[in-house]
PDB file of C-alpha atoms and ligand atoms in Angstrom:
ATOM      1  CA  UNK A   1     197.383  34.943 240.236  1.00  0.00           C
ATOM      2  CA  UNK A   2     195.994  35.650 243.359  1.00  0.00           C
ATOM      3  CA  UNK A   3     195.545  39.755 244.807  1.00  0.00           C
ATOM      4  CA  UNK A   4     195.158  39.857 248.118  1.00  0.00           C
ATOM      5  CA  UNK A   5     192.890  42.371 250.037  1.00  0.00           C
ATOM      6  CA  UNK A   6     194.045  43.316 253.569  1.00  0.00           C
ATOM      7  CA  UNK A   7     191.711  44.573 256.425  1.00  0.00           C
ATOM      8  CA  UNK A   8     192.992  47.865 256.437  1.00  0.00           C
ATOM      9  CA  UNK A   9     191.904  47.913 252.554  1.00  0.00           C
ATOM     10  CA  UNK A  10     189.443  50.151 251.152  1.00  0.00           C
ATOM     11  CA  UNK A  11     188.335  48.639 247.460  1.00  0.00           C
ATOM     12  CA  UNK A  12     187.297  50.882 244.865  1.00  0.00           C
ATOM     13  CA  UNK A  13     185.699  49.350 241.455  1.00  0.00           C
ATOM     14  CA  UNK A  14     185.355  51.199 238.351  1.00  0.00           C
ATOM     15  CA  UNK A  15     183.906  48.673 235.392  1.00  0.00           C
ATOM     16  CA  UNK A  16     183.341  49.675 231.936  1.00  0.00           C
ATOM     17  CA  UNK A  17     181.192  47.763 228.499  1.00  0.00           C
ATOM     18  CA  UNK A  18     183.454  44.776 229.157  1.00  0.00           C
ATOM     19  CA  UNK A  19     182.192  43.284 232.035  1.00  0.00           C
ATOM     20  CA  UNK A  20     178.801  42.871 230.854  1.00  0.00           C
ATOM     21  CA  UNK A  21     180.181  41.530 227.016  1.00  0.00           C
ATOM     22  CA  UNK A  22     179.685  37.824 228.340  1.00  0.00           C
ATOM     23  CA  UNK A  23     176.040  38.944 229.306  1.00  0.00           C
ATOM     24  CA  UNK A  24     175.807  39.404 225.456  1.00  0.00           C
ATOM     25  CA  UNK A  25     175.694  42.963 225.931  1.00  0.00           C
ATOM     26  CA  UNK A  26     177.758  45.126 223.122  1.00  0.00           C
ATOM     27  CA  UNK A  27     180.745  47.460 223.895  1.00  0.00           C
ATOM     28  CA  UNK A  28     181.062  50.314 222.290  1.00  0.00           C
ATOM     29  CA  UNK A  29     184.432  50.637 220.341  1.00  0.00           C
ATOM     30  CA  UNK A  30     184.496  47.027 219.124  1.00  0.00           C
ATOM     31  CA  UNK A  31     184.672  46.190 215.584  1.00  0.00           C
ATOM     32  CA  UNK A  32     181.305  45.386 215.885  1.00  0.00           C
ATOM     33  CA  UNK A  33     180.485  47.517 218.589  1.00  0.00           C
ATOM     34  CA  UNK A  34     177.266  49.962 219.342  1.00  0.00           C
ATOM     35  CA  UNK A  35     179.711  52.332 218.055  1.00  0.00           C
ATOM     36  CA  UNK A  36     180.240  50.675 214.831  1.00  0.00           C
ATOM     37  CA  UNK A  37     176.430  51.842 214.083  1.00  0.00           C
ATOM     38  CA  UNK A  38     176.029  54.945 214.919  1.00  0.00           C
ATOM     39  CA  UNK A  39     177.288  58.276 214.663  1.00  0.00           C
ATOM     40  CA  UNK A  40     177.571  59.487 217.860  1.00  0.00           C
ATOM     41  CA  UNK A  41     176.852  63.044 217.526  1.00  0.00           C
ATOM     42  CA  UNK A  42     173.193  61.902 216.104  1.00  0.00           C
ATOM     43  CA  UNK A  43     172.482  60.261 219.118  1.00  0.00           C
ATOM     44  CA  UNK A  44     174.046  60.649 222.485  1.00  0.00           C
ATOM     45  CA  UNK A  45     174.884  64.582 222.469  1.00  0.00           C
ATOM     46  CA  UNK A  46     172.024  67.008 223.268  1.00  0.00           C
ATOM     47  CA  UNK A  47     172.092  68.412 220.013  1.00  0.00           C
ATOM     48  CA  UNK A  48     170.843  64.845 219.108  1.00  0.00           C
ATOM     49  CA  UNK A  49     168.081  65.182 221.456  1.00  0.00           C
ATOM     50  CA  UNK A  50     166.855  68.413 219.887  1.00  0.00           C
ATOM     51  CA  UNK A  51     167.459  67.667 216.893  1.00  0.00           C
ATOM     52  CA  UNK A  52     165.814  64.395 216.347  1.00  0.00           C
ATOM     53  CA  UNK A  53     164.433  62.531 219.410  1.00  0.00           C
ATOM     54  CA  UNK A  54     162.743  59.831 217.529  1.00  0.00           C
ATOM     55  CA  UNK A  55     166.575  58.388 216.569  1.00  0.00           C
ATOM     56  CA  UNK A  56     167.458  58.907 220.128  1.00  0.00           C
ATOM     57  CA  UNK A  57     164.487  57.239 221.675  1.00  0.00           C
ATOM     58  CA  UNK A  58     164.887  54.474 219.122  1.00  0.00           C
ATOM     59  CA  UNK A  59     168.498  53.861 219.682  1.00  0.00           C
ATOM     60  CA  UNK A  60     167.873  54.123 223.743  1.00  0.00           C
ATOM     61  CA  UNK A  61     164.370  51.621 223.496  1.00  0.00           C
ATOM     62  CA  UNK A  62     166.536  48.730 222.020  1.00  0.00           C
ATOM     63  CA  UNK A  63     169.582  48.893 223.805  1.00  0.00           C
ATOM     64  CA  UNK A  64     166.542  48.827 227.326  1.00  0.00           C
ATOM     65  CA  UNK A  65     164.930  45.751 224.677  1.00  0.00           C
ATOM     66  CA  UNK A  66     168.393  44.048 224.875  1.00  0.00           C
ATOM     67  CA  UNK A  67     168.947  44.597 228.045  1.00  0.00           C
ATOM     68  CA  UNK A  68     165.581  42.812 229.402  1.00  0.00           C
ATOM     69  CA  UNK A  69     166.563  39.901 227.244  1.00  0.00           C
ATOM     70  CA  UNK A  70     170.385  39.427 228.896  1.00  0.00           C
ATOM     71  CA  UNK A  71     171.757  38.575 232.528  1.00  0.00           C
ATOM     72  CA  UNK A  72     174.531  38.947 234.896  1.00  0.00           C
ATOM     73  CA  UNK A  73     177.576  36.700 234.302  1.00  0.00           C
ATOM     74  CA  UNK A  74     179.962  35.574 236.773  1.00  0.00           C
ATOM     75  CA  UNK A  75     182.005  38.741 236.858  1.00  0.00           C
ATOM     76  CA  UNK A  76     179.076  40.882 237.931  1.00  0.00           C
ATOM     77  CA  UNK A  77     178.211  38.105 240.809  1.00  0.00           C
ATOM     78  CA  UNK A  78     182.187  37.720 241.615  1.00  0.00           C
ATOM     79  CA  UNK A  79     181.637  41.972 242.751  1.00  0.00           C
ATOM     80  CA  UNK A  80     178.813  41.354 244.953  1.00  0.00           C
ATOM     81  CA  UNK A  81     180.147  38.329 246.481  1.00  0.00           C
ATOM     82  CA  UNK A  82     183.117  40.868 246.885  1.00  0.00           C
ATOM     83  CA  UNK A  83     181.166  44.018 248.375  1.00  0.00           C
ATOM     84  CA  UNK A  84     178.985  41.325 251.136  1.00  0.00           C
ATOM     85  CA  UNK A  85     183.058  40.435 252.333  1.00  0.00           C
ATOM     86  CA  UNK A  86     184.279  43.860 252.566  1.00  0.00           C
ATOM     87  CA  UNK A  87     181.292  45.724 253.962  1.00  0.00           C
ATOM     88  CA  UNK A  88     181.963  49.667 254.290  1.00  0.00           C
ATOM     89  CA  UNK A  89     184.925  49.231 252.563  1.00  0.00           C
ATOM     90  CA  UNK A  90     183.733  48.612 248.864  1.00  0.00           C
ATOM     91  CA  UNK A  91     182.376  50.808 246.340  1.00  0.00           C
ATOM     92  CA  UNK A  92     181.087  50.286 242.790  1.00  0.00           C
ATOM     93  CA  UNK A  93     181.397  53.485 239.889  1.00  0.00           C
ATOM     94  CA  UNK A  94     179.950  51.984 236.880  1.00  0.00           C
ATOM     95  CA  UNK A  95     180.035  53.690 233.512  1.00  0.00           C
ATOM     96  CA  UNK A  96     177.560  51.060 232.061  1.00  0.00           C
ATOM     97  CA  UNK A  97     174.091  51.787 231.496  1.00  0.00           C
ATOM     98  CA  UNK A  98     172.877  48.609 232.414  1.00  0.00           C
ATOM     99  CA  UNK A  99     171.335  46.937 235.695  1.00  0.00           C
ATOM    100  CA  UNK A 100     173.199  44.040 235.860  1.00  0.00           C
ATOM    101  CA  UNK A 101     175.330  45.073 238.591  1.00  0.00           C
ATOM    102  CA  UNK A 102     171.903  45.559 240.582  1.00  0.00           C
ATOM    103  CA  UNK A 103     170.576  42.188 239.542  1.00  0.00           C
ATOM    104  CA  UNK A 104     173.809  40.536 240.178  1.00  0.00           C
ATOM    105  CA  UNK A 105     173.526  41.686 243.925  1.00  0.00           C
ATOM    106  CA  UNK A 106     175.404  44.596 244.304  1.00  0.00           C
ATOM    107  CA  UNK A 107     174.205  47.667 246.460  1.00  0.00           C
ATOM    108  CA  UNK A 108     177.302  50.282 247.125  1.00  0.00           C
ATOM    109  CA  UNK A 109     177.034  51.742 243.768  1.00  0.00           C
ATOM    110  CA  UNK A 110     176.757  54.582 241.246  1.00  0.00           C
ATOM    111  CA  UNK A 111     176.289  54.847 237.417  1.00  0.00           C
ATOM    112  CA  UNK A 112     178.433  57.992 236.662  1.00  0.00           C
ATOM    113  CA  UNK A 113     176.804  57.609 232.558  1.00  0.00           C
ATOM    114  CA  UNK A 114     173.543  57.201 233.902  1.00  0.00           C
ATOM    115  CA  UNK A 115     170.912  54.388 233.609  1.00  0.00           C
ATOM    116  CA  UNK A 116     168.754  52.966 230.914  1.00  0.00           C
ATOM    117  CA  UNK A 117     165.660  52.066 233.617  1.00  0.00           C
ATOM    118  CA  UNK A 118     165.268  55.599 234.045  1.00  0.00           C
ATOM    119  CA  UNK A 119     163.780  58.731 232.084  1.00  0.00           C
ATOM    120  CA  UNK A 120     163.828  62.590 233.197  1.00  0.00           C
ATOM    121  CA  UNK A 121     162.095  65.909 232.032  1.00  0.00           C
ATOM    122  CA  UNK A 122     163.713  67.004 229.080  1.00  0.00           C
ATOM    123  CA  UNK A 123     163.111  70.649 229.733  1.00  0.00           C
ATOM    124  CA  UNK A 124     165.652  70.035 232.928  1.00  0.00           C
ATOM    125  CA  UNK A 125     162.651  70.959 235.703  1.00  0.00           C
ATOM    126  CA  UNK A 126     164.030  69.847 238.962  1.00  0.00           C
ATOM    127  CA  UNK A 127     161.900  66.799 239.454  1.00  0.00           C
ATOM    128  CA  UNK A 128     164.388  63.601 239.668  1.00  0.00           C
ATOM    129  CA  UNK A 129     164.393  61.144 237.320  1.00  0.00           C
ATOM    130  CA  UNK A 130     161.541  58.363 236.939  1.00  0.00           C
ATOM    131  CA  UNK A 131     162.272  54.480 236.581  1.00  0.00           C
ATOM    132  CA  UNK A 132     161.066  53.657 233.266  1.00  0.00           C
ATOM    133  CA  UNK A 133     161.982  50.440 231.575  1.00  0.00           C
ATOM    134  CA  UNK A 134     159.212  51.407 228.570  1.00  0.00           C
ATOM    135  CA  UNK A 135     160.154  50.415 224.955  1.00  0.00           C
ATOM    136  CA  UNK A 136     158.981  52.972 223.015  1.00  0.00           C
ATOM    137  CA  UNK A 137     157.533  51.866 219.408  1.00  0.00           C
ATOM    138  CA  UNK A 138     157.268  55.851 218.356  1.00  0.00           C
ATOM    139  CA  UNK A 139     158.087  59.436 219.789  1.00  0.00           C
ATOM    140  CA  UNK A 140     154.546  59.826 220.327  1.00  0.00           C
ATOM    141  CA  UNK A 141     154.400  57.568 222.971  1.00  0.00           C
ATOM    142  CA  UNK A 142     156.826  58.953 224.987  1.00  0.00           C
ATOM    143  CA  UNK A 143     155.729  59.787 228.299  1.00  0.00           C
ATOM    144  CA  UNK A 144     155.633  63.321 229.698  1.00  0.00           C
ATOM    145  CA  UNK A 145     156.594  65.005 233.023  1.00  0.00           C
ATOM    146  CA  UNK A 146     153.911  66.406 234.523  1.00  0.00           C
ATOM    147  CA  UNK A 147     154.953  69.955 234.029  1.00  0.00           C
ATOM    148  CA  UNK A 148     154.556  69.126 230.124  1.00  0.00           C
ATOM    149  CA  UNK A 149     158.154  68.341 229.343  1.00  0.00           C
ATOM    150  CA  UNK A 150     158.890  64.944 227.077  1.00  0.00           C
ATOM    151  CA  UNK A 151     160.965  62.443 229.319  1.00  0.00           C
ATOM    152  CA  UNK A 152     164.202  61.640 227.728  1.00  0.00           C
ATOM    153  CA  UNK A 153     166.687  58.564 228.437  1.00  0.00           C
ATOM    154  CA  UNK A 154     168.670  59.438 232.027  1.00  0.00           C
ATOM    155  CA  UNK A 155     171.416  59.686 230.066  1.00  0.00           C
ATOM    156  CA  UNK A 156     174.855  60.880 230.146  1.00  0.00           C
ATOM    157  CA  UNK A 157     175.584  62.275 226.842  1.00  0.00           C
ATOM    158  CA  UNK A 158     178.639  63.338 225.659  1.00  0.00           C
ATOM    159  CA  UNK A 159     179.261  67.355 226.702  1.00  0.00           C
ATOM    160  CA  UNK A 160     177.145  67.161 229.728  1.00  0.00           C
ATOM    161  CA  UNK A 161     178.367  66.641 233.501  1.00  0.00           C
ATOM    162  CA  UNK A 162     178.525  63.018 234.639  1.00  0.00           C
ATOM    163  CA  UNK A 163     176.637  61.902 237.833  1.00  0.00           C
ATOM    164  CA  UNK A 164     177.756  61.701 241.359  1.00  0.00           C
ATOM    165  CA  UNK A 165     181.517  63.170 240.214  1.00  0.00           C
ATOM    166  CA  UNK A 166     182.053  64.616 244.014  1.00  0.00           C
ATOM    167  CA  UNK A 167     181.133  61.383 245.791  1.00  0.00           C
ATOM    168  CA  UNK A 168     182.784  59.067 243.177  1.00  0.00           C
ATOM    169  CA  UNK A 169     186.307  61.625 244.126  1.00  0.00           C
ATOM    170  CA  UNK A 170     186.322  61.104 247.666  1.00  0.00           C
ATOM    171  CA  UNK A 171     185.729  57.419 247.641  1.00  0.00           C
ATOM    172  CA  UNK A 172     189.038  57.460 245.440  1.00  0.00           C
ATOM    173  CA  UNK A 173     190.699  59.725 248.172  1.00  0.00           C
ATOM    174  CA  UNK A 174     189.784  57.360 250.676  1.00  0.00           C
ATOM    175  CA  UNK A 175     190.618  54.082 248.619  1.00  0.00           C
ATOM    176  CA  UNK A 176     194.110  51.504 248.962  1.00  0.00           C
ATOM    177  CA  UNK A 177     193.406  49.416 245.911  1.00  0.00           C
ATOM    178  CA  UNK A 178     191.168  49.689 242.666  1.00  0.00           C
ATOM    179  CA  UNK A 179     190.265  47.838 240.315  1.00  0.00           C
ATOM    180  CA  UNK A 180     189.005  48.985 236.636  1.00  0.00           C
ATOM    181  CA  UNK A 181     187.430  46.076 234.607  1.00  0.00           C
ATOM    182  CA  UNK A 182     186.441  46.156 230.922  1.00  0.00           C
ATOM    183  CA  UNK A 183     187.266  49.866 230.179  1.00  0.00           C
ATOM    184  CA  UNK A 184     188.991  50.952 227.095  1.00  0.00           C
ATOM    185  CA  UNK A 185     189.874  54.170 229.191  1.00  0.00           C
ATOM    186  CA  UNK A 186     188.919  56.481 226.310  1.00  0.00           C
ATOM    187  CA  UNK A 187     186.880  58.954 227.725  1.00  0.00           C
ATOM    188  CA  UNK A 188     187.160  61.462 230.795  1.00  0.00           C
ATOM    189  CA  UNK A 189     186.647  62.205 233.482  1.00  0.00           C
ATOM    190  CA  UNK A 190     186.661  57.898 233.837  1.00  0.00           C
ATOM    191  CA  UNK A 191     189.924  57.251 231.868  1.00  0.00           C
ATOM    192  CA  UNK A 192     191.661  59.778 234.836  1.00  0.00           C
ATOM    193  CA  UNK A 193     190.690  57.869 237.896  1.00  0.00           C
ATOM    194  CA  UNK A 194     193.497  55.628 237.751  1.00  0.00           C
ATOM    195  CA  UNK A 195     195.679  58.165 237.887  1.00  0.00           C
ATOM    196  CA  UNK A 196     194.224  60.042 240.867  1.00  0.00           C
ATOM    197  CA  UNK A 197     193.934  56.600 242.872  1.00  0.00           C
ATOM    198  CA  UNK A 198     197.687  55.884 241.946  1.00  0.00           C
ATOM    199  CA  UNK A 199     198.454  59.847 243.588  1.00  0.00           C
ATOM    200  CA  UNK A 200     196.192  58.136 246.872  1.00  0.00           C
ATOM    201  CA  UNK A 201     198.649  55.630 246.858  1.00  0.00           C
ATOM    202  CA  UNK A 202     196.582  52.700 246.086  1.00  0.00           C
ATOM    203  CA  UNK A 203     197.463  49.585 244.037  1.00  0.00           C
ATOM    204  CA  UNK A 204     195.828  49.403 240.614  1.00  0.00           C
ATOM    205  CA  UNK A 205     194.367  46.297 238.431  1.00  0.00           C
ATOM    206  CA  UNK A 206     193.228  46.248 235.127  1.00  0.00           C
ATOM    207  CA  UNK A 207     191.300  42.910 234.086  1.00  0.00           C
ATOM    208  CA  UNK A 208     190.632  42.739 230.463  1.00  0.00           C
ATOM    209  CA  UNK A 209     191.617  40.885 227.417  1.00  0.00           C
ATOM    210  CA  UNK A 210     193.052  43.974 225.687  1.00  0.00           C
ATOM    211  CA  UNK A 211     195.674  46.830 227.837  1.00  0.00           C
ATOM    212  CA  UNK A 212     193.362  49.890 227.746  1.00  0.00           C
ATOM    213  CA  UNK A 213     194.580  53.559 226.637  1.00  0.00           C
ATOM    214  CA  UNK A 214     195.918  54.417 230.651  1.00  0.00           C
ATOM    215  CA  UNK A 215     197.629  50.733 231.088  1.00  0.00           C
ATOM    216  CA  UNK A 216     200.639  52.363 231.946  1.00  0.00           C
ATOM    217  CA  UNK A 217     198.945  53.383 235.121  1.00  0.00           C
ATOM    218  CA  UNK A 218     198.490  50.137 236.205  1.00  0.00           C
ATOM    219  CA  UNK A 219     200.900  48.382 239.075  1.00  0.00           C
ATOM    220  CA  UNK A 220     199.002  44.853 237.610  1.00  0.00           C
ATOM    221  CA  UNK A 221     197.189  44.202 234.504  1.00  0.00           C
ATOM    222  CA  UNK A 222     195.182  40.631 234.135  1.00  0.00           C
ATOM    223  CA  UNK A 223     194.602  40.100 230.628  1.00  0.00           C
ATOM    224  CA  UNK A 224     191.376  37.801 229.714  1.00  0.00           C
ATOM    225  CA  UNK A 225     187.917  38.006 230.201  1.00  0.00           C
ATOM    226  CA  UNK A 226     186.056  39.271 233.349  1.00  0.00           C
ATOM    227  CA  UNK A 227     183.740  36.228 233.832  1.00  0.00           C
ATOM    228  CA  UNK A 228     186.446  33.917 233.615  1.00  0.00           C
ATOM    229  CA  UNK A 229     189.522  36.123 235.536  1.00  0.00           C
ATOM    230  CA  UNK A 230     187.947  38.131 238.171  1.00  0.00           C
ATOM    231  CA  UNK A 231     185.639  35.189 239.823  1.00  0.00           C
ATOM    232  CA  UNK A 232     188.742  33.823 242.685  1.00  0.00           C
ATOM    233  CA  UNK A 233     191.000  36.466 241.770  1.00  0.00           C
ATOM    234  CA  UNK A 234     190.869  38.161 245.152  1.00  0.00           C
ATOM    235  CA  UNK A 235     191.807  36.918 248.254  1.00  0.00           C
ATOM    236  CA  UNK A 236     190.190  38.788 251.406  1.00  0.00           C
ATOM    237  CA  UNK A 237     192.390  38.250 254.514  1.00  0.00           C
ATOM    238  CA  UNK A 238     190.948  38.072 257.519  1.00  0.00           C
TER     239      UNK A 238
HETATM  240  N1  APR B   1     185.939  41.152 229.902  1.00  0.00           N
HETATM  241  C1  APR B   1     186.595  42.304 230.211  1.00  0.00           C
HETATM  242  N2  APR B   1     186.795  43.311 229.339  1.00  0.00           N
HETATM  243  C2  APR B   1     186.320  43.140 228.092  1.00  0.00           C
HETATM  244  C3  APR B   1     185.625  41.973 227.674  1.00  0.00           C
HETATM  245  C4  APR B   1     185.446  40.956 228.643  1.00  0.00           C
HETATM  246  N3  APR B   1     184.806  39.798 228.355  1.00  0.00           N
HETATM  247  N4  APR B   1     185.284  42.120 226.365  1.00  0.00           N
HETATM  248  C5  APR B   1     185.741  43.329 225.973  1.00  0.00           C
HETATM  249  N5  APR B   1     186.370  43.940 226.999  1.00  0.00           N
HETATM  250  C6  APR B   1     187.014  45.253 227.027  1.00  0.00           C
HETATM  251  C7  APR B   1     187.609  45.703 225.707  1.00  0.00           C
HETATM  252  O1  APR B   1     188.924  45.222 225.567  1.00  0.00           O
HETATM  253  C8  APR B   1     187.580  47.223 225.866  1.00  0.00           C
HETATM  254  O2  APR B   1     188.796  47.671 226.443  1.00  0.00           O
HETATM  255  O3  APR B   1     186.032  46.204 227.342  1.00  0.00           O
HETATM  256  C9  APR B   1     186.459  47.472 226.867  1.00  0.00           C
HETATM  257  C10 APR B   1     185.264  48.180 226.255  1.00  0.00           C
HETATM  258  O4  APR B   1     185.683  49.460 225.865  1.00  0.00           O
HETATM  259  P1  APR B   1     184.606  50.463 225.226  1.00  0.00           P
HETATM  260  O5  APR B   1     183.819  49.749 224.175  1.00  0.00           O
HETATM  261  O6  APR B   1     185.328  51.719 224.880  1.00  0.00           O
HETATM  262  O7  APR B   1     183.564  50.750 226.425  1.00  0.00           O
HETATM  263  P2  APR B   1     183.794  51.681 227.682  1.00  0.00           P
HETATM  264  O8  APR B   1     185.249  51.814 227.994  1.00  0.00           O
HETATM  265  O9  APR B   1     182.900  51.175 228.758  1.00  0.00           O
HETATM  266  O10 APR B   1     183.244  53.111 227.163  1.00  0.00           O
HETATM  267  C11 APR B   1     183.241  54.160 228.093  1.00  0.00           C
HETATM  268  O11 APR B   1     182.186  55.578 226.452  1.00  0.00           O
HETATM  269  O12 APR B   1     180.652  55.743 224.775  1.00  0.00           O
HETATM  270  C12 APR B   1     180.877  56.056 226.075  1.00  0.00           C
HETATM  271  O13 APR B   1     179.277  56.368 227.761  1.00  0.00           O
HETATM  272  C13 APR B   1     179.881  55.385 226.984  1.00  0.00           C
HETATM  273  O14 APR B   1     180.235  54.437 229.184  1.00  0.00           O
HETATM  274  C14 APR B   1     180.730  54.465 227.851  1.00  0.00           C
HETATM  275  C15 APR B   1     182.107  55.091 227.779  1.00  0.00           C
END
C-alpha cells in the first residue's frame, strides 16, 4: 500500500507506546506491559506523588534508566525523513515520554504526556521545567528547585491537564491527513483527535498490529508493526 501526500497536504502525526516497542521500550496495556506492574493510582496520579514519592521517583528513574539504554527504530527515522519533505506542513503530538522522536531527527513536535528528561517544582512555582536525565538511587537525592520545592518527573499524570492542548487543536483544524501510530486510543483527550480531524475533513491512518478502541474512525487502517509498515508507506508528490 502506498498513501499518497499531495502539496496542498497538511500532515498531522499523533504516535502512541507502539512506535517505540521495536526500540525495546514497553507499552503500557500489554500483557506484559508497564501496566501489568503497577497500580496506577500508586504512581502516576498526584495523590501518588504525595503520598509516596519514593515509588514514584523509583518507577520514573528506571523507565529514564531504560530509556538511556534503547534507540530509535526505523519508524521514528521514517517521521523525520517525513517532516524534512513536508516542511511547514508537518507536525508531531507524541503521547510517549521518551526522546526518541528527538534523537531520531524530528523537530516540529510536542509531548502532550510530558517528558522523562525533564523535572519541575513540585510545589507548582512558576519556574519551567529543568532537563534532568538523573537516575535517582533514593528520594533523598532528589534535586530541589531553588525556591525549596522537591523536583518531580514532568509528568502528565492521570487527572491533571495535558500539555500544549490549544496548539495541538489548531494544528488538527488546520490538518488534511493524520496519521495515529501505536495508540491503543484508550485515554482522552488523545483517543478524540481522530474524531475532530475526521470533522476537519482530513483522511485518517492507523498503523498498528492490533485496531485500537476508535478504529472505526479510521478511512485506512495498516495493520503490522511501525518499523516495518510506516518506513515507504508515504508517497510525497511533488
Ligand atoms: N508498532 C505499532 N504499534 C504497536 C507496536 C508496534 N511495533 N507494538 C504494539 N503496538 C500498539 C499496540 O497494539 C497498542 O495498540 O501500541 C499500542 C500501545 O497501546 P498502550 O499500551 O495503551 O499505549 P498508549 O496508547 O500509548 O497509552 C496512552 O496512556 O498510560 C497512559 O500516559 C500513558 O501515554 C500513555 C497513554
Amino acid at each position: 500500500m502506498s498513501i499518497s501526500i499531495t502539496p496542498s497536504d497538511r500532515l498531522f502525526v499523533l504516535t502512541g507506546a507502539g512506535i517505540s516497542a521495536e526500540s525495546g521500550l514497553p507499552t503500557f496495556r500489554a500483557s506484559d506491559g508497564l501496566w501489568a506492574g503497577y497500580n496506577v493510582e500508586e504512581i502516576c496520579t498526584p495523590e501518588a506523588l504525595r503520598r509516596n514519592p519514593a515509588l514514584v521517583w523509583d518507577f520514573y528513574s528506571k523507565r529514564r534508566s531504560d530509556c538511556a539504554k534503547v534507540a530509535p527504530n526505523p519508524a521514528h527515522i521514517a517521521l523525520a525523513e517525513l517532516e524534512a519533505q513536508l516542511p511547514g506542513r508537518f507536525f508531531l503530538c507524541t503521547q510517549n515520554v521518551d526522546d526518541l522522536h528527538e534523537r531520531a531527527g524530528s523537530k516540529n513536535l510536542v509531548h502532550m504526556h510530558g517528558e522523562l528528561a525533564k523535572s519541575r517544582c513540585e510545589r507548582e512555582c512558576g519556574r519551567p521545567p529543568v532537563e534532568d536525565h538523573a537516575v535517582y538511587a533514593s528520594l533523598d537525592q532528589v534535586g530541589r528547585c531553588p525556591c525549596g520545592g522537591r523536583l518531580r518527573p514532568h509528568i502528565v499524570f492521570f487527572g491533571e491537564i495535558p500539555l500544549e492542548m490549544p496548539r495541538i487543536e489548531r494544528e488538527i483544524a488546520a490538518s488534511t491527513l493524520m496519521l495515529v501510530v501505536g495508540t491503543s486510543g484508550s485515554v482522552y483527550p488523545a483517543a478524540n483527535f481522530v474524531h475532530w480531524a475526521r470533522q476537519a475533513g482530513a483522511r485518517t491512518v492507523y498503523i498498528g498490529p492490533e485496531p485500537p478502541f476508535n478504529a472505526t474512525a479510521f478511512t485506512h487502517i495498516v495493520e503490522g508493526k511501525a518499523g516495518e509498515v510506516l518506513p515507504g508507506l508515504f508517497h510525497v508528490e511533488s
